PDB file of C-alpha atoms and ligand atoms in Angstrom:
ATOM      1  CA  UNK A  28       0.000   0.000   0.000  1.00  0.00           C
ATOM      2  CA  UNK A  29       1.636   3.386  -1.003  1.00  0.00           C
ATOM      3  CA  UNK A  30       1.944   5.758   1.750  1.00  0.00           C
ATOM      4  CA  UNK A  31      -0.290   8.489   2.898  1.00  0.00           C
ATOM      5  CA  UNK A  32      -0.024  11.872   1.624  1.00  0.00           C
ATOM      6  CA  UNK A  33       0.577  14.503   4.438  1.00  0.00           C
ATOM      7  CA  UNK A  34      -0.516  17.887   4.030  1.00  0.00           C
ATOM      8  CA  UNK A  35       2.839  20.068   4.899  1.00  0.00           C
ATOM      9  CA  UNK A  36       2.492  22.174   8.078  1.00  0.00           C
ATOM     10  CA  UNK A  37       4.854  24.677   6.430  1.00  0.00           C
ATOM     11  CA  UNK A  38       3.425  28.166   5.064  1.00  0.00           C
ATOM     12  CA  UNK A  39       4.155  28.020   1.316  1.00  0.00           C
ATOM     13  CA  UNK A  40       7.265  30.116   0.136  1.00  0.00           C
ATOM     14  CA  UNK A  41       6.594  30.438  -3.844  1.00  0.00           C
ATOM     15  CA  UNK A  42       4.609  33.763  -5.158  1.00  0.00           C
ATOM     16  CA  UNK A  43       2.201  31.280  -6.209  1.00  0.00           C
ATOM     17  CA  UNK A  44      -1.807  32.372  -5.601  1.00  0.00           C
ATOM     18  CA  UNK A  45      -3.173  30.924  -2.532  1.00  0.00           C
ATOM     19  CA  UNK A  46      -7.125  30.167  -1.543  1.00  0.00           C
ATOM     20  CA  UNK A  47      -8.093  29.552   1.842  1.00  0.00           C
ATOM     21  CA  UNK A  48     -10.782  26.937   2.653  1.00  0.00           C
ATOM     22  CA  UNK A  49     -12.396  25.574   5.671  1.00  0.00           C
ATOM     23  CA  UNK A  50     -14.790  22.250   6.872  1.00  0.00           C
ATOM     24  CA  UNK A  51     -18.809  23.802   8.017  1.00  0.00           C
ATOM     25  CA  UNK A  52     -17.885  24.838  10.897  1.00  0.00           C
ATOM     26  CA  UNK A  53     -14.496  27.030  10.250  1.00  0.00           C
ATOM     27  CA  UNK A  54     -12.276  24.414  13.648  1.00  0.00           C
ATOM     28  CA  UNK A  55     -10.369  23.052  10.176  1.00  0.00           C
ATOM     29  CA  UNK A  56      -8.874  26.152   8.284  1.00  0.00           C
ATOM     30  CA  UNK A  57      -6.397  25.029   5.144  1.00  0.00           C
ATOM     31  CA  UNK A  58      -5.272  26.990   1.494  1.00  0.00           C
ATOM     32  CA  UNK A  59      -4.507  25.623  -1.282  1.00  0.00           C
ATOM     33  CA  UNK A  60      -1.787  27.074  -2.989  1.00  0.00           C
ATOM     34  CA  UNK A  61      -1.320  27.421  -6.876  1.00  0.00           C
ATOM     35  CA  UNK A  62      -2.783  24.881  -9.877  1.00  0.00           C
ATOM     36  CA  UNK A  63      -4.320  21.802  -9.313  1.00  0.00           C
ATOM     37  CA  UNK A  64      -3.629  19.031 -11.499  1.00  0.00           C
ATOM     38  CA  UNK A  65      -6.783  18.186 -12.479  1.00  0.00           C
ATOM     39  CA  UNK A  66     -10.563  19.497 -11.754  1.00  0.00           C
ATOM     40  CA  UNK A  67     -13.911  17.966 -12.519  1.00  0.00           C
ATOM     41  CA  UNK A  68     -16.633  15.833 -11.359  1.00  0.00           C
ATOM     42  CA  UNK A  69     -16.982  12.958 -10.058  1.00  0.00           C
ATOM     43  CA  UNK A  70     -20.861  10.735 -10.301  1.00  0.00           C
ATOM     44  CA  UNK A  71     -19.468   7.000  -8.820  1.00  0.00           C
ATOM     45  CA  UNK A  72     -21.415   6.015  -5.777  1.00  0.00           C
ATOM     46  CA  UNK A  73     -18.636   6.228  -3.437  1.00  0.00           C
ATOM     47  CA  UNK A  74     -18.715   9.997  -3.754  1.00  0.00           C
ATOM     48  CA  UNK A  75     -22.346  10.090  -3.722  1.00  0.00           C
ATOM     49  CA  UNK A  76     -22.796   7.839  -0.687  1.00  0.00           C
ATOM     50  CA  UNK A  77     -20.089   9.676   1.670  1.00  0.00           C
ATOM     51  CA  UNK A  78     -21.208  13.320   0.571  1.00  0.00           C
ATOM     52  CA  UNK A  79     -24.770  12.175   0.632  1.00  0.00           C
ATOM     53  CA  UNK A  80     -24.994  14.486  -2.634  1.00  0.00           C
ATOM     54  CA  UNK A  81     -25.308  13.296  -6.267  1.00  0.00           C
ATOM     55  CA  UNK A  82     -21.883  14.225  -7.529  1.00  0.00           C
ATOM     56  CA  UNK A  83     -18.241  15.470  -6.476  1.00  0.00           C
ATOM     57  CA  UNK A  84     -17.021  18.281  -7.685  1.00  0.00           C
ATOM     58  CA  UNK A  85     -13.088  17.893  -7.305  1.00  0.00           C
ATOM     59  CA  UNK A  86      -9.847  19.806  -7.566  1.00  0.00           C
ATOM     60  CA  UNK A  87      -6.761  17.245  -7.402  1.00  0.00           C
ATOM     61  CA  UNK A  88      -3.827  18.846  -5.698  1.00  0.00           C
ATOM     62  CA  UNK A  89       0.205  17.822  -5.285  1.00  0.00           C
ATOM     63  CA  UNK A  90       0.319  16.985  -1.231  1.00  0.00           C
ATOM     64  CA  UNK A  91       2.868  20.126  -1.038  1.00  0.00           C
ATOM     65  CA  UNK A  92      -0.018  22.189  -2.461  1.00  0.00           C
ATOM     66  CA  UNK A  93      -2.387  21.850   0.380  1.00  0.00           C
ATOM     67  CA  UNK A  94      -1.187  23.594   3.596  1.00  0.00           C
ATOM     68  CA  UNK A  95      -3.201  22.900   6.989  1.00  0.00           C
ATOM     69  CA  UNK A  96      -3.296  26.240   9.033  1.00  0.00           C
ATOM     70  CA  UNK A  97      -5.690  25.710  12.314  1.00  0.00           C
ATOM     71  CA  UNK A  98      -7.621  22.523  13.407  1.00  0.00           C
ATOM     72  CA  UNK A  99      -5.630  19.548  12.106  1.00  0.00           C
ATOM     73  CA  UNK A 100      -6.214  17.551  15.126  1.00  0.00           C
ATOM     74  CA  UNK A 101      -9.986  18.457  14.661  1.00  0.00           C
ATOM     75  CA  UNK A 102      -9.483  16.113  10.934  1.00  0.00           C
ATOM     76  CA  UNK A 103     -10.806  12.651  11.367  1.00  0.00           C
ATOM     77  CA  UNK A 104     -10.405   9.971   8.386  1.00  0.00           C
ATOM     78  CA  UNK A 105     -11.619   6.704   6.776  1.00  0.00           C
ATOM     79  CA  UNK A 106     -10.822   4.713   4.100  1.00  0.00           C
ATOM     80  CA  UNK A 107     -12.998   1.978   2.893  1.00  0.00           C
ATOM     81  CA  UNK A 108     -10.377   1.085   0.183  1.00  0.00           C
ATOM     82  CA  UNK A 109      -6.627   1.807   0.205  1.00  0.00           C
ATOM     83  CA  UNK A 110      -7.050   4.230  -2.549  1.00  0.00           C
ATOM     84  CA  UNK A 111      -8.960   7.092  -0.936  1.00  0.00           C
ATOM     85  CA  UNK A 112      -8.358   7.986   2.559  1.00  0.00           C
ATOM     86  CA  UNK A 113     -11.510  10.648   2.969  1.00  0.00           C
ATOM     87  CA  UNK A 114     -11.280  13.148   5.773  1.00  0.00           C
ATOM     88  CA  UNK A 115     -13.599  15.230   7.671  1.00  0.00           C
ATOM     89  CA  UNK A 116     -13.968  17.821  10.249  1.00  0.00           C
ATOM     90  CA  UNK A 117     -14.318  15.883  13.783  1.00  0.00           C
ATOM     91  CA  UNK A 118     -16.272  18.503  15.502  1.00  0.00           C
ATOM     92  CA  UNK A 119     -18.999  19.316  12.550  1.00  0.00           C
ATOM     93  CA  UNK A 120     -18.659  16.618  10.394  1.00  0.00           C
ATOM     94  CA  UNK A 121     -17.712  18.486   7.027  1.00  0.00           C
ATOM     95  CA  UNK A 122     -15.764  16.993   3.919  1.00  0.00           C
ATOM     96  CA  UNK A 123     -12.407  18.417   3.270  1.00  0.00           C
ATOM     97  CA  UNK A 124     -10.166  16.259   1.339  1.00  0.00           C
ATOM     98  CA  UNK A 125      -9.779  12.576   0.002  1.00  0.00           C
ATOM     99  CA  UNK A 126      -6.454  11.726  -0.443  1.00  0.00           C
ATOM    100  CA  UNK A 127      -5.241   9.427  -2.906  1.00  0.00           C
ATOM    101  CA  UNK A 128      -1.839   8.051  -2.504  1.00  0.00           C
ATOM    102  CA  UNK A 129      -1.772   5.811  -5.637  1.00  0.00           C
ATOM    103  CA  UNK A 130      -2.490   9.066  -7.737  1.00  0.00           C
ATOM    104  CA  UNK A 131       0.133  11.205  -5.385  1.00  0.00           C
ATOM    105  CA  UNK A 132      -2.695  13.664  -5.102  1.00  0.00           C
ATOM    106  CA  UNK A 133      -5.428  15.061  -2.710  1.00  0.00           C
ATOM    107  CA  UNK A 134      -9.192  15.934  -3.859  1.00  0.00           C
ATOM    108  CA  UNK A 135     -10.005  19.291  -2.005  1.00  0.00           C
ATOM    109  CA  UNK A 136     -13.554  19.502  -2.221  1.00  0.00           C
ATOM    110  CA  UNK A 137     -14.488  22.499  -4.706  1.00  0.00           C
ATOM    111  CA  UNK A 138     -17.478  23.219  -1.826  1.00  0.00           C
ATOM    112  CA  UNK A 139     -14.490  23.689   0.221  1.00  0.00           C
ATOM    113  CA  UNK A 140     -12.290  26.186  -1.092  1.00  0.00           C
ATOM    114  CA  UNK A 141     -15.372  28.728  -2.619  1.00  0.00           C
ATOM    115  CA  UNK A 142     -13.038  31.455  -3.409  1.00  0.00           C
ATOM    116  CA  UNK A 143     -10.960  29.293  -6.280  1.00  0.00           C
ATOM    117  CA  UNK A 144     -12.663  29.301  -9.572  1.00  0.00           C
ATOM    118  CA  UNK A 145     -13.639  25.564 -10.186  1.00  0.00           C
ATOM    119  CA  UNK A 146     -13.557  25.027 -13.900  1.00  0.00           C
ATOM    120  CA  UNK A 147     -14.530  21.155 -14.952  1.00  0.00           C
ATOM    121  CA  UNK A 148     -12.491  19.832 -17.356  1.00  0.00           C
ATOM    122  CA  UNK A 149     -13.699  16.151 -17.032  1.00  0.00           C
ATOM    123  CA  UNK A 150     -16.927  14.158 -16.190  1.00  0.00           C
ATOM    124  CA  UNK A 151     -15.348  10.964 -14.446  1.00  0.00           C
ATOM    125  CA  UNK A 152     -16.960   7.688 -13.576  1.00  0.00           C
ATOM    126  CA  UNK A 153     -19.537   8.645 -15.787  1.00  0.00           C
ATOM    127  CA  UNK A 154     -21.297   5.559 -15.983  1.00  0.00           C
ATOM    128  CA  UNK A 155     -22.278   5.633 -12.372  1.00  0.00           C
ATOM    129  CA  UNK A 156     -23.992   8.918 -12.616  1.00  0.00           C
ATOM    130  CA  UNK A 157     -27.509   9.601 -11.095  1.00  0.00           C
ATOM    131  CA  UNK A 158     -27.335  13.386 -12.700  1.00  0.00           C
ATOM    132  CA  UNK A 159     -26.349  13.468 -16.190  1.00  0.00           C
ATOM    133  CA  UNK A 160     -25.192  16.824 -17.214  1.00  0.00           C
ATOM    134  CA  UNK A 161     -25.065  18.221 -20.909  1.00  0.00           C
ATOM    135  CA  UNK A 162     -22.020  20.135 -20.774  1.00  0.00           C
ATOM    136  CA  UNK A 163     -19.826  19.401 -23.423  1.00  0.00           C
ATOM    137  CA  UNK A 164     -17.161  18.203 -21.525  1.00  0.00           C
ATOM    138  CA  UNK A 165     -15.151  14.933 -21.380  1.00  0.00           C
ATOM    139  CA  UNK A 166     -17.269  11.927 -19.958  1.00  0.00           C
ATOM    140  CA  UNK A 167     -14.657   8.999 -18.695  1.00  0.00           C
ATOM    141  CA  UNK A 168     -16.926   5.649 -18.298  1.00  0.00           C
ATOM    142  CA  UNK A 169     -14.443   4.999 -14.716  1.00  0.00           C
ATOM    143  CA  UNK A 170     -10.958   7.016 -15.349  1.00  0.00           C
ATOM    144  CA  UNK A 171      -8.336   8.461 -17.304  1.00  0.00           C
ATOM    145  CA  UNK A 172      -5.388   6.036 -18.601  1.00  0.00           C
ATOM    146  CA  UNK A 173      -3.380   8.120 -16.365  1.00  0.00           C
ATOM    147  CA  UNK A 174      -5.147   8.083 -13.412  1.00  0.00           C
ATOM    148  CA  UNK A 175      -5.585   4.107 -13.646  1.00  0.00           C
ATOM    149  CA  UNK A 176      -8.425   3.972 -15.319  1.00  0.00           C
ATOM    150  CA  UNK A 177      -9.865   2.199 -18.420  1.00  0.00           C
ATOM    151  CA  UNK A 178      -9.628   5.673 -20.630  1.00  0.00           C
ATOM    152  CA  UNK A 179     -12.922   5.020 -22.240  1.00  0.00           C
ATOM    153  CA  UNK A 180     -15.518   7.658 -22.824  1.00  0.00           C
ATOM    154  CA  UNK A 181     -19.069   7.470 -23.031  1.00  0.00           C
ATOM    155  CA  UNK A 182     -21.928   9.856 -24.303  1.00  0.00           C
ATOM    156  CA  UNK A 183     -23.696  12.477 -22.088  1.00  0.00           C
TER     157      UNK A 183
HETATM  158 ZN1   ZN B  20     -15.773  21.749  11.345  1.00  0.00          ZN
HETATM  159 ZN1   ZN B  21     -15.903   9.537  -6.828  1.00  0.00          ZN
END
């Protein structure tokens, strides 16, 4: 099993733009901290289940990208498969991240972080989805090649 990403504890040093974000409640307080690798959404039933809503709306991030400023011992985590290691606030119970250590990345909630302009570029585990949207964009049947998935698309 690859190991866990850890969010630094370091303030970021590059002139690179930074977006705070916090869990429901405000006891977790994080930024974020120039370009994500990857944003979209994501419809499989492991997103919809945990969030209780019907899709994800993610922003992948390097683990050096995603600085924890107050409340880290306030973050509690599960992870019903190696993969994704989701964590919450412990004293309001909000989503904050998922981080995927197979990938070397962490999904910070777009919900989370409302000041950084979310802009989808891909629709994945499309096949799953309980709210088909007519966008345009990419729709990946599971996931990209690169992110260990099949590669396939499908129609909206
Ligand atoms: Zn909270
Ligand atoms: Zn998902």
């Amino acid at each position: 099993m690859p190991a866990s990403n850890k969010p630094r504890a370091t303030e970021p040093t590059s002139g690179e733009k930074t977006y705070k974000g916090n869990c429901f409640c405000g006891a977790v307080q994080f930024t974020v901290t120039g370009e994500p690798a990857a944003m979209g959404y994501c419809h499989c039933e492991s997103c919809r289940t945990w969030s209780a809503g019907p899709v994800n709306a993610f922003t992948l991030w390097k683990p050096e990208s995603v600085n924890i400023t107050h409340g880290a011992d306030n973050i509690g985590g599960y992870s019903k498969t190696p993969n994704s290691h989701r964590q919450w606030c412990k004293k309001c119970g909000g989503h904050l991240f998922t981080d995927h250590p197979g990938m070397g990345l962490i999904d910070v909630y777009a919900a989370v972080i409302p000041e950084f302009p979310h802009q989808a570029g891909v629709h994945v585990h499309y096949q799953e989805t309980k709210l088909p949207m007519k966008d345009g964009l990419p729709k990946m049947k599971d996931l990209p090649e690169e992110m260990g998935g099949s590669g396939v698309s499908v129609a909206e």
